[in-house]
Tab-separated table of C-alpha atoms in Angstrom:
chain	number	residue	atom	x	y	z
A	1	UNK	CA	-54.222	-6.114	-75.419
A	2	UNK	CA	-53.817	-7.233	-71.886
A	3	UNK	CA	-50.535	-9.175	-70.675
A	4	UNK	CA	-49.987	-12.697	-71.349
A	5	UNK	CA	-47.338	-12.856	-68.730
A	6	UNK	CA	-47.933	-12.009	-65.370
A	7	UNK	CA	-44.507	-10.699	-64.593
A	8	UNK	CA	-44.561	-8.176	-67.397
A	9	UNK	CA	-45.593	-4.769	-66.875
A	10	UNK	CA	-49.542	-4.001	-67.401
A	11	UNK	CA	-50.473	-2.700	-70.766
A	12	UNK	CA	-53.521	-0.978	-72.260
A	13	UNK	CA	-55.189	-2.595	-75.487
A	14	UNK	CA	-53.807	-1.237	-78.643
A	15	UNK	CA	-55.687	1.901	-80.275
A	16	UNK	CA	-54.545	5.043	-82.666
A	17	UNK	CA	-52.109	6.646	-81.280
A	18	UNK	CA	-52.433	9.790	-79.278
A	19	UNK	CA	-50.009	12.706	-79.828
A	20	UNK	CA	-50.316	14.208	-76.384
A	21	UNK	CA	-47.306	14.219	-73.579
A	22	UNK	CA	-49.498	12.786	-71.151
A	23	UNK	CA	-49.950	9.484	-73.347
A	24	UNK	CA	-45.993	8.707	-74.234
A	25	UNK	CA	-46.001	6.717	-70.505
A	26	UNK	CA	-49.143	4.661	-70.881
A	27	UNK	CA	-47.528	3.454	-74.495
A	28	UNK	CA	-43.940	2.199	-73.858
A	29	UNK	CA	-43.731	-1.388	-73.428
A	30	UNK	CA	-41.027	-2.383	-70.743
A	31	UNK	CA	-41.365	-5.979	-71.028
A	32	UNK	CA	-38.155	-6.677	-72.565
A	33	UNK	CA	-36.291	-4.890	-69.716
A	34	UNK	CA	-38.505	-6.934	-67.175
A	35	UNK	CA	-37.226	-10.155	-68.554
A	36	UNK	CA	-33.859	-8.986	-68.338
A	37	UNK	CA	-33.961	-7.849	-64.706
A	38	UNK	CA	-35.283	-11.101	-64.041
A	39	UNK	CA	-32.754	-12.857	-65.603
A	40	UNK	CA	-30.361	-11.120	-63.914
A	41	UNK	CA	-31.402	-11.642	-60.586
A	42	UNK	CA	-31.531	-15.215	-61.077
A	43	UNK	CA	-27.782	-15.166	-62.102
A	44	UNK	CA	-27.011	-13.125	-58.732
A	45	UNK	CA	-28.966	-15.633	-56.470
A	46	UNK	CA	-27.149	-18.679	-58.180
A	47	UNK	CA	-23.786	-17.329	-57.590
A	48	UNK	CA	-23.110	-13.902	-59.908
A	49	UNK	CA	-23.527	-12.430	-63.211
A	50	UNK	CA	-22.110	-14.817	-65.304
A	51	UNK	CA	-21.149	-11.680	-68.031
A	52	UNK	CA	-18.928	-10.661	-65.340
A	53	UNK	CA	-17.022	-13.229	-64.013
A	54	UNK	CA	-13.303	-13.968	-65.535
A	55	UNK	CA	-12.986	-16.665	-67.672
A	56	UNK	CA	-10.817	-19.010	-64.933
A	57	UNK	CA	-14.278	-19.269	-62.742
A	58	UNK	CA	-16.322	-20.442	-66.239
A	59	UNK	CA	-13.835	-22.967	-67.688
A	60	UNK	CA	-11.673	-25.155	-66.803
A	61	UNK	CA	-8.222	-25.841	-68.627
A	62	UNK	CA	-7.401	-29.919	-68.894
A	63	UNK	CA	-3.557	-30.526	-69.497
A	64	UNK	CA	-3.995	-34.475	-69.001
A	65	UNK	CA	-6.471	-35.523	-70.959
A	66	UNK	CA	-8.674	-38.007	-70.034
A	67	UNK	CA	-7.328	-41.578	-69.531
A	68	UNK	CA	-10.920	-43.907	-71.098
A	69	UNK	CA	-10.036	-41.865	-74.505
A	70	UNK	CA	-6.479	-42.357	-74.154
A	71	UNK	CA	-6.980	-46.209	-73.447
A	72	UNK	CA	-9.484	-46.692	-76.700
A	73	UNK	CA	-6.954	-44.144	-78.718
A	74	UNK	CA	-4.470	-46.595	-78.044
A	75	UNK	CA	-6.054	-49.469	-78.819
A	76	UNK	CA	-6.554	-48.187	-82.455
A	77	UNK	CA	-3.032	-46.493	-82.707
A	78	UNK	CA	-0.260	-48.264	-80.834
A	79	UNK	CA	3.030	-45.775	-80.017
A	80	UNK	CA	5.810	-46.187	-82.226
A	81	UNK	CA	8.764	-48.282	-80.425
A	82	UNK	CA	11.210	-45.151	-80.449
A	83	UNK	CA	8.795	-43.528	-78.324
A	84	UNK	CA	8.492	-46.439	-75.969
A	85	UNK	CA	12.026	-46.433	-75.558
A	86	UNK	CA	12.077	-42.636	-74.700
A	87	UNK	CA	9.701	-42.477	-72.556
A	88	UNK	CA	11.158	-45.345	-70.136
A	89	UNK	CA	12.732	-43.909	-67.120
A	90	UNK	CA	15.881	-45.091	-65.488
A	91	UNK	CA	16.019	-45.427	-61.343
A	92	UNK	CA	19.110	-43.597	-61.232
A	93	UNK	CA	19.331	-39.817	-61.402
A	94	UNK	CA	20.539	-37.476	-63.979
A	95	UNK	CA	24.488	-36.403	-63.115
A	96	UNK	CA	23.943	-32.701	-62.062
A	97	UNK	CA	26.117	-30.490	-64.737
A	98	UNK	CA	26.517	-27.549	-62.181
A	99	UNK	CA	29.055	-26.508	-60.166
A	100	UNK	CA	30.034	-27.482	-56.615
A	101	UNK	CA	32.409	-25.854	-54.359
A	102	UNK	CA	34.970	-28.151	-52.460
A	103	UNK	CA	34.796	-30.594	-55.620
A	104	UNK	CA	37.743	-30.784	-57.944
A	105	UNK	CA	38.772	-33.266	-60.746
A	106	UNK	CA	42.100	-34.281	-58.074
A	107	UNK	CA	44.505	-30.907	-59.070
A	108	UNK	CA	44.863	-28.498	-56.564
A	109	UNK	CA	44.350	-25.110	-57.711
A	110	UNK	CA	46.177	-22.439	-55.788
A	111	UNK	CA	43.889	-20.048	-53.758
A	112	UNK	CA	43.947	-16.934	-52.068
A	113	UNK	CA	44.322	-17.342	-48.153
A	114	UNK	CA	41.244	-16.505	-46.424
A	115	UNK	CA	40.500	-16.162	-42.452
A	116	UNK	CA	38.657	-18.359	-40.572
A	117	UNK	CA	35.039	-16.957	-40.846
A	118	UNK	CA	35.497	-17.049	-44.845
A	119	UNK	CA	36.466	-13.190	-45.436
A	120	UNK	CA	39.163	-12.362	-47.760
A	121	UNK	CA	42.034	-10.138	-45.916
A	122	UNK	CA	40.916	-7.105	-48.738
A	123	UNK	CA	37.138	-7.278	-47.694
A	124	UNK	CA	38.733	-7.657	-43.938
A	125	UNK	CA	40.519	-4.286	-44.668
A	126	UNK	CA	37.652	-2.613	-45.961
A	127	UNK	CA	35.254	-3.669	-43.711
A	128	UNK	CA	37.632	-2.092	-41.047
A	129	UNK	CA	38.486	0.925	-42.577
A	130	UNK	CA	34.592	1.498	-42.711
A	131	UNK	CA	34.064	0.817	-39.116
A	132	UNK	CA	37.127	3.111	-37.714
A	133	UNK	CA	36.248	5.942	-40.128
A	134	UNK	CA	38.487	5.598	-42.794
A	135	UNK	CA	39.019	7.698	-45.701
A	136	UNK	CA	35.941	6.941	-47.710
A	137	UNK	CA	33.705	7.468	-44.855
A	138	UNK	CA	32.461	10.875	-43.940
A	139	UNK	CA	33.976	12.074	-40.438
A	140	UNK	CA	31.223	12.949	-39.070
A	141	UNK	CA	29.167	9.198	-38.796
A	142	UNK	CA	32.237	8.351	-36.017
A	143	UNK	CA	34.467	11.027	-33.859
A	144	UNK	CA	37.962	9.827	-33.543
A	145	UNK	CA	38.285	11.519	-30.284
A	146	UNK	CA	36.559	8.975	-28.929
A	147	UNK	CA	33.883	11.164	-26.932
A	148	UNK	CA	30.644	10.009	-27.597
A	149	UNK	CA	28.036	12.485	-27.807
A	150	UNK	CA	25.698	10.218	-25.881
A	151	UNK	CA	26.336	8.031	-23.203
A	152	UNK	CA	23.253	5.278	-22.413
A	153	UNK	CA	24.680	4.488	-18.676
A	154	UNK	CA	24.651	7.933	-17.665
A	155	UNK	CA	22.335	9.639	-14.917
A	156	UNK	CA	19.723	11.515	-16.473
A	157	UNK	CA	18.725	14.729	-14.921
A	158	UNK	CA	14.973	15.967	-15.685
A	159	UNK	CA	14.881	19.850	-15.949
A	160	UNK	CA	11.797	20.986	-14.996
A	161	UNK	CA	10.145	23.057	-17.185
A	162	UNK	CA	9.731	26.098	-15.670
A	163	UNK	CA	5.753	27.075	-16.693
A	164	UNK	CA	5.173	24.159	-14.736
A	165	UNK	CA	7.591	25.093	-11.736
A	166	UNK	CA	4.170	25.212	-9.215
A	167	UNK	CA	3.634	21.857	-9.367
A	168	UNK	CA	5.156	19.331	-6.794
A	169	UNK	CA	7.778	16.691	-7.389
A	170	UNK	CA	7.349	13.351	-7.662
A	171	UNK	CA	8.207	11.432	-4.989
A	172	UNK	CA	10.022	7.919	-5.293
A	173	UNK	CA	8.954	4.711	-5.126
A	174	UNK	CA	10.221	3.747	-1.543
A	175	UNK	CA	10.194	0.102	-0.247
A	176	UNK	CA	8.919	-0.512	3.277
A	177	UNK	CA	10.804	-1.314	6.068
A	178	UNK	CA	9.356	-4.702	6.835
A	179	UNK	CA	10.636	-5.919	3.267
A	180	UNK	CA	14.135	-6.104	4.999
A	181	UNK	CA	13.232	-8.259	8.097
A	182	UNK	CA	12.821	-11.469	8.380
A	183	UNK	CA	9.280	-12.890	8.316
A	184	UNK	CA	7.536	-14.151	11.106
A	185	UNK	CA	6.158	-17.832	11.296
A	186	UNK	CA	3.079	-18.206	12.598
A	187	UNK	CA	4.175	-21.495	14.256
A	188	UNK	CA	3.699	-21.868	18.302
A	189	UNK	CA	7.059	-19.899	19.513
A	190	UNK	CA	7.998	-18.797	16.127
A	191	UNK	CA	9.597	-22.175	15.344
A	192	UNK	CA	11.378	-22.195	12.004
A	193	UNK	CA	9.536	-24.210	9.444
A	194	UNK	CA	11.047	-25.509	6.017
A	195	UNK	CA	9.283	-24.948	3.046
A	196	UNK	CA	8.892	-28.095	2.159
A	197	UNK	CA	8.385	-30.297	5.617
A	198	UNK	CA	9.330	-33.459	5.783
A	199	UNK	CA	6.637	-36.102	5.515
A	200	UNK	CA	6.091	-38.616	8.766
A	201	UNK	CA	7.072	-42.602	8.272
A	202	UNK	CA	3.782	-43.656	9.009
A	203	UNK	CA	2.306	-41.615	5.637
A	204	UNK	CA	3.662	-44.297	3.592
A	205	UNK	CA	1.634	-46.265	1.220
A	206	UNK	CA	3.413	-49.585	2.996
A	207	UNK	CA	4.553	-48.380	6.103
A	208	UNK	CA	5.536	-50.653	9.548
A	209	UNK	CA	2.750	-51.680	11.989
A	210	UNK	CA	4.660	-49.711	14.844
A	211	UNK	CA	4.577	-46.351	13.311
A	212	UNK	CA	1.604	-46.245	11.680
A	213	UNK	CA	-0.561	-47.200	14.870
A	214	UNK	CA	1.547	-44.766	16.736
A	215	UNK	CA	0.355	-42.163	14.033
A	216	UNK	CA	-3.224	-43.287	13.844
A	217	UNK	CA	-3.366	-42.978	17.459
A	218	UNK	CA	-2.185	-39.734	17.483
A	219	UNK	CA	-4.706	-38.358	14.751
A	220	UNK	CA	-7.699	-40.344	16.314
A	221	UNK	CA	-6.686	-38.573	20.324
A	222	UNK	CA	-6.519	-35.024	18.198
A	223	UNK	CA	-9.526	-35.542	16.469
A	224	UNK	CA	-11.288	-37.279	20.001
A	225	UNK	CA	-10.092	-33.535	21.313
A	226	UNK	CA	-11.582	-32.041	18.953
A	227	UNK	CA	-15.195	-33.581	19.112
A	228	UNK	CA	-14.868	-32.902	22.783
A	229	UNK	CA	-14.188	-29.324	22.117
A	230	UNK	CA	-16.985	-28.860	19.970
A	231	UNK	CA	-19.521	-30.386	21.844
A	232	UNK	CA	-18.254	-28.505	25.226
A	233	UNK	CA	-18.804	-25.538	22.965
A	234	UNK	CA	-22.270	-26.595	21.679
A	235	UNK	CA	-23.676	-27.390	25.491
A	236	UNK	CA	-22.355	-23.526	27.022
A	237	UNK	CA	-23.509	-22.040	24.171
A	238	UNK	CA	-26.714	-24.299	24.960
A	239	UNK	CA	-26.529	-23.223	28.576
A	240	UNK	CA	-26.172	-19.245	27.591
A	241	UNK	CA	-29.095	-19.444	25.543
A	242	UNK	CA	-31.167	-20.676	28.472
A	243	UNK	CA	-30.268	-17.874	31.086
A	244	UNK	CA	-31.103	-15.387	28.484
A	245	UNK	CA	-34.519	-16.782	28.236
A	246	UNK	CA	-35.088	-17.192	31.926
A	247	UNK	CA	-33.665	-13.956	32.316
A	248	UNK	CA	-36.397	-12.821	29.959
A	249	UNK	CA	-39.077	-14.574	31.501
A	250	UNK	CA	-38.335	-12.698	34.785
A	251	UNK	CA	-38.049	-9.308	33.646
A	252	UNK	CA	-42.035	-10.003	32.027
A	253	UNK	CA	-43.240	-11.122	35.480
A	254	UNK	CA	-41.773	-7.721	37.152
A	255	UNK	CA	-43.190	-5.623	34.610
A	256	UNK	CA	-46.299	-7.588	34.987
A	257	UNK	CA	-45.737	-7.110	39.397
A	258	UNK	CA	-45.109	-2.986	38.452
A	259	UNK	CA	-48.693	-3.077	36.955
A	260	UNK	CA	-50.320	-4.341	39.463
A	261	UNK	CA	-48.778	-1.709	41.861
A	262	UNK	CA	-51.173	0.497	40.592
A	263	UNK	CA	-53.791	-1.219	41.360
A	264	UNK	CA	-52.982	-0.522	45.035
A	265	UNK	CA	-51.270	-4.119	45.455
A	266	UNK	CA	-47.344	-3.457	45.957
A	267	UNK	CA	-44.874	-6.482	45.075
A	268	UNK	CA	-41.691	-7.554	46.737
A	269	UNK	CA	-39.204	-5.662	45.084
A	270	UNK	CA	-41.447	-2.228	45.918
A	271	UNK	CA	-40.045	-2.171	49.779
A	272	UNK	CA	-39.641	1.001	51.197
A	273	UNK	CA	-36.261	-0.315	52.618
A	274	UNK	CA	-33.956	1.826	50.329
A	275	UNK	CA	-35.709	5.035	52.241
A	276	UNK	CA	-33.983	3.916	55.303
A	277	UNK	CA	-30.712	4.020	54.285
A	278	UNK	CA	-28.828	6.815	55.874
A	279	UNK	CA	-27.871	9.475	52.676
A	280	UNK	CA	-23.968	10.407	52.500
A	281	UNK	CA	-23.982	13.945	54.183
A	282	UNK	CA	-21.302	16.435	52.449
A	283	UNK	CA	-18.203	16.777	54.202
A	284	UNK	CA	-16.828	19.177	56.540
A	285	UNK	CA	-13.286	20.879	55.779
A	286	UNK	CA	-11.589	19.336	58.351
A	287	UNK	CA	-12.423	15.963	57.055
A	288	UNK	CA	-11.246	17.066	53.500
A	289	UNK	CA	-7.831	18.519	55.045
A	290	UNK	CA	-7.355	14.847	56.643
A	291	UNK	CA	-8.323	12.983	53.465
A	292	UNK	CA	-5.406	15.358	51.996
A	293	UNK	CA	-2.930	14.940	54.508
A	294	UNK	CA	-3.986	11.041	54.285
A	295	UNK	CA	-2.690	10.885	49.885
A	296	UNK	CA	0.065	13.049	50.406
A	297	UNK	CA	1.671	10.763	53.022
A	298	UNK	CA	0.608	7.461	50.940
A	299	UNK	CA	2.444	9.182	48.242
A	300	UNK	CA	5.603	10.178	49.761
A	301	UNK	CA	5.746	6.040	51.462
A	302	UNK	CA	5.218	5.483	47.709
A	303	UNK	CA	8.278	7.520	46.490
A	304	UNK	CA	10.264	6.535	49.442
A	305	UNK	CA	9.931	2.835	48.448
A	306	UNK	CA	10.553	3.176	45.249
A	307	UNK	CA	13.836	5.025	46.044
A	308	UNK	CA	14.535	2.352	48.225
A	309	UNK	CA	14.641	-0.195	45.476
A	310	UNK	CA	16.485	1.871	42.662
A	311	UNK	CA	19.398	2.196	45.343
A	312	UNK	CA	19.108	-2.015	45.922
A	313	UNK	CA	19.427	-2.137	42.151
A	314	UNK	CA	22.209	0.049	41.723
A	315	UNK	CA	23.942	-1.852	44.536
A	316	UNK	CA	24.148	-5.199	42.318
A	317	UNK	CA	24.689	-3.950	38.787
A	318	UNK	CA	27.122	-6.126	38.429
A	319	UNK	CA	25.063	-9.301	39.376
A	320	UNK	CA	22.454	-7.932	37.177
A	321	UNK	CA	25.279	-7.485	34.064
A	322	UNK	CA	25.718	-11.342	34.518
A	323	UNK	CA	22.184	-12.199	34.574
A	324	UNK	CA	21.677	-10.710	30.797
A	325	UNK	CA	25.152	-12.355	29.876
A	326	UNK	CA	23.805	-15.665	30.847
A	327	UNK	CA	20.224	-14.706	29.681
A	328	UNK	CA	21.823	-13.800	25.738
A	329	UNK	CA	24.049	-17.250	25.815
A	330	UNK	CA	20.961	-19.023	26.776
A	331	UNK	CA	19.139	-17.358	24.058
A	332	UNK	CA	21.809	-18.281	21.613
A	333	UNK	CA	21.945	-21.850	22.584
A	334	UNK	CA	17.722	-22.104	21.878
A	335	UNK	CA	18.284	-20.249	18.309
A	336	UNK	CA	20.866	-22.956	17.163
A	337	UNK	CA	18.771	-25.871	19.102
A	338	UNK	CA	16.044	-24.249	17.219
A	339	UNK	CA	17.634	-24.603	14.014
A	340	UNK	CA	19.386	-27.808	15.133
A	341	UNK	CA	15.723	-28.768	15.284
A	342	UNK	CA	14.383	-27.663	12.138
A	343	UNK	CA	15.119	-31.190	10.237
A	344	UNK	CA	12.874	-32.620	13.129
A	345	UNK	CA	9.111	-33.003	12.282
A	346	UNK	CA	7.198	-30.054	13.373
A	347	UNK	CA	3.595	-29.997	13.891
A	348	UNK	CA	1.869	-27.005	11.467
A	349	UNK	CA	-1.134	-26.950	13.411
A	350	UNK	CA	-0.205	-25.845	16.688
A	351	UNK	CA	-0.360	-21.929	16.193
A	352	UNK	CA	0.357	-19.146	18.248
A	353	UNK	CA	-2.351	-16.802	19.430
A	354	UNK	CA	-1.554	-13.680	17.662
A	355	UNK	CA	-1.754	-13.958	13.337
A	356	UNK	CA	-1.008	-11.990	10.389
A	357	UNK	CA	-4.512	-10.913	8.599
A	358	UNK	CA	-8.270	-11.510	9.940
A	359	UNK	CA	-9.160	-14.272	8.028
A	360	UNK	CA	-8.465	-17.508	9.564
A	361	UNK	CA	-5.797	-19.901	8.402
A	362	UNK	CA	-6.837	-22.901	6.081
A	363	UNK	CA	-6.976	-26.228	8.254
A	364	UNK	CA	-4.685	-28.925	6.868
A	365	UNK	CA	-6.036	-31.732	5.748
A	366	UNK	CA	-5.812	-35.184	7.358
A	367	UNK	CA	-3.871	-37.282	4.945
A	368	UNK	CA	-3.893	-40.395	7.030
A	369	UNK	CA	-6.178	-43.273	5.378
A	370	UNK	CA	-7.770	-45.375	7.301
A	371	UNK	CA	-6.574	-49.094	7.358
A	372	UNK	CA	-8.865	-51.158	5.203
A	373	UNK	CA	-7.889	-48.519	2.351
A	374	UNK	CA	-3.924	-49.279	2.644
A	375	UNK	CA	-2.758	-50.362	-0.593
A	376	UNK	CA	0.338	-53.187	-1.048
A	377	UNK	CA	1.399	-51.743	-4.086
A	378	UNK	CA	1.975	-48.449	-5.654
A	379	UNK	CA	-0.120	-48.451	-8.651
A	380	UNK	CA	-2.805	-49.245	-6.882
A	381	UNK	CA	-2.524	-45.711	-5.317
A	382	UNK	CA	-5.131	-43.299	-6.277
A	383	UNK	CA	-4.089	-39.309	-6.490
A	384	UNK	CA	-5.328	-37.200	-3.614
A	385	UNK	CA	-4.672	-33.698	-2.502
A	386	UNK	CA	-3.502	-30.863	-3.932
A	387	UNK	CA	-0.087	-29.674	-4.539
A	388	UNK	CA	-1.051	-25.499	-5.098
A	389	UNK	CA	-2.828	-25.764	-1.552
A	390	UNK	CA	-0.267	-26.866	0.540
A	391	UNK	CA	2.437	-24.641	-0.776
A	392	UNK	CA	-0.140	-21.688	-0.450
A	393	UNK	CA	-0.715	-22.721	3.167
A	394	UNK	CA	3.089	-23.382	3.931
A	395	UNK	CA	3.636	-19.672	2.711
A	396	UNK	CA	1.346	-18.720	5.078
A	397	UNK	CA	2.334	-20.746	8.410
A	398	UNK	CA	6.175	-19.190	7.429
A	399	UNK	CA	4.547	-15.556	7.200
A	400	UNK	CA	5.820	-14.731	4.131
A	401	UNK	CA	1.830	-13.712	3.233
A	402	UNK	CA	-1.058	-12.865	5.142
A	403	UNK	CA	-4.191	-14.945	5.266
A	404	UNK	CA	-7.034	-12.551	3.100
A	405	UNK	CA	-10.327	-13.767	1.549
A	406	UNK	CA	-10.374	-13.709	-1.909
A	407	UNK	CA	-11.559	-10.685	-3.480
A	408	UNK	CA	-14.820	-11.981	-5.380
A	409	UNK	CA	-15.550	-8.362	-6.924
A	410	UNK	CA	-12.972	-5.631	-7.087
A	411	UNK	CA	-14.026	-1.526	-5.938
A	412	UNK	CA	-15.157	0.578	-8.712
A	413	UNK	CA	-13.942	3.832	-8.638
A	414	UNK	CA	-16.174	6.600	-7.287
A	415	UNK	CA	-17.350	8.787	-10.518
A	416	UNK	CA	-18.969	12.368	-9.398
A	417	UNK	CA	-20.648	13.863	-12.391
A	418	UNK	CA	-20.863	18.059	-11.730
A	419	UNK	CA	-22.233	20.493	-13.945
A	420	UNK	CA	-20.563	22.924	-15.306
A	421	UNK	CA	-21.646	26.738	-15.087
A	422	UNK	CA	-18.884	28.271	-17.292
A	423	UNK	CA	-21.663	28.874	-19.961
A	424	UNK	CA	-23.253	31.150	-17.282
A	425	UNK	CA	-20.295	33.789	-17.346
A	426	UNK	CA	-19.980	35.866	-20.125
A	427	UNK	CA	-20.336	39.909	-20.743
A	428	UNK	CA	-22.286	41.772	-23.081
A	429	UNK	CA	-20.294	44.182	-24.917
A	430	UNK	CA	-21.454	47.851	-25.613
């Protein structure tokens, strides 16, 4: 009989049984194991065998009931009045039968006197005779003596182990020199420049007429400088460009003049002039004894002179000891003008010639605003510049840092793969 279902397994039609081995297969009907695979799979797919889950994922335990019943229940049975009166609640709480410390009922009860951080003078005693090694604590957790065994603030000496006595020391971590000096500002003269400089009057967001024309007409002469500069740049580098090129040009028309030299027409600059000139003859000994006796008296004139002046020099030490005292007071007097000075506004982009680093210093930008975009109030002011870059750039102008480019991919170190020929030196035993 052929399947009615198409999931079940195929069958052959019914007939006699055979009795061979190779017929038991082709007989058993597995349809009933089919359906229950199925079945289970369809549990698994919806969320698990349902055989195997616990009891709290198939039910669900209702203490309250639900309140439709209740309300028709109720409706047909009204609650007795005793249980309307129990079940009423009063706003005040319950008084709380346990008790609390610090309460009494108004006697005073005597108590034993205790210290101030609540510890009765017998736990005090214990707690003391535990702590100073009393008699039921071992000896050995405390020493009496009062040597410690280990001391945490003391030097500690590494002993070397000696299989490893070939190997070199470690040398400390020194720091360098220029940690202790003073940095050097990178200010026109090394001028001293606070950290934090002081911002001009005409900067304000309402500042007077007379100082903020003086200012604008400061920035607008810099920046007039400036676009001079540039353009003064822009015509020599114009200008080199040109003499190159003519210089070009006029090396192609005398290659182009050598060419046609061999054609038996000669140009200008193939005169026969230079064969004319007389060639230096080599020189006879006397002349190079004269030449000799010529340097060695230019050299004694030259020590002579220079004898001369040591001996002027000795003669007015003394002048020249008053010289340096006046130079050093004068020197003295420009360091505390100089730091007199250092509340006065200083201008951060005059720099001197010589900087710390290779890459150039970041230009400071021009906070001036023009004057249609003054404001008469302060909320109208919008937020401009940035606070990290001009501390950066003030570290830099002071010389506590030197200017670097930022480091947009860090060096690898250099791997060198080698093979190994160990596996190349072995013996062959007898």
């Amino acid at each position: 009989m052929a399947p009615t279902n198409p999931t079940e397994a195929p069958q052959q039609y019914s007939q006699p049984s055979r009795k061979g081995k190779k017929a038991w297969r082709k007989n058993v009907d597995v349809s009933e194991v089919q359906s229950g695979l199925e079945i289970l799979r369809d549990e698994v797919i919806k969320g698990g065998v349902i055989a195997e889950k616990p009891s709290s994922d198939l039910f669900t335990l209702d203490p309250t009931g639900s309140e439709a019943i209740q309300k028709s229940y109720n409706k047909i049975h009204k609650p007795l009045k005793a249980d309307q009166i129990l079940a009423r609640r009063s706003a005040v709480p319950a008084i709380d039968s346990r008790k609390r410390p610090g309460v009494t009922d108004g006697v005073l009860e005597p108590s034993k006197r205790r210290k101030g951080n609540g510890v009765t003078p017998q736990q005090y005693e214990r707690l003391k005779n535990r702590a100073y090694g009393g008699a039921a604590v071992p000896k050995d957790i405390i020493k009496a003596d009062g040597t410690p065994e280990y001391d945490p603030w003391e030097d500690v000496v590494e002993v070397q182990d000696p299989r490893f006595s070939y190997l070199e020391k470690p040398k400390p971590v020194r720091a360098p020199m220029t940690l202790k000096e003073a940095p050097i500002s990178l200010l026109e003269g090394a001028k001293a420049m606070p950290a934090i400089a002081k911002p001009k009057a005409g900067l304000s967001y309402n500042p007077t007429f007379h100082e903020y024309d003086q200012l604008l007409t400061e920035e607008g002469d810099k920046e007039v400088e400036a676009e001079k500069k540039r353009i003064r740049e822009a015509k020599e580098e114009e200008e080199r460009l040109a003499r190159i090129e003519a210089a070009q040009n006029e090396r192609d028309d005398i290659q182009t003049e050598d060419e046609s030299a061999w054609e038996g027409i000669e140009s200008e600059y193939e005169t026969a002039e230079w064969l004319k000139e007389r060639r230096p003859e080599r020189k006879t000994p006397a002349e190079r004894n004269k030449v000799k006796r010529r340097k060695v008296v230019e050299r004694q004139m030259k020590h002579d002179a220079e004898m001369k002046r040591r001996a002027q020099q000795a003669e007015r030490i003394k002048a020249i000891a008053q010289e340096m005292k006046e130079q050093d007071a004068g020197n003295a007097v420009a360091v505390v003008g100089s730091e007199e000075s250092s509340d006065e506004e200083v201008d951060d982009r005059v720099l001197r010639r010589r900087k710390l680093g290779k890459a150039p210093l970041p230009e400071r930008p021009l906070e001036l605003v023009l004057p249609d975009e003054l404001q008469d109030s302060l909320r109208l002011l919008k937020p401009e510049g940035n606070l990290l870059n001009d501390r950066f750039r003030s570290i830099l102008i002071r010389g506590k840092m030197e200017t670097r480019k930022p480091i947009q991919q860090g060096k690898k170190s250099k791997r060198i793969s080698t093979e190994k020929w160990t596996y190349k030196d072995f013996t062959v035993s007898a």
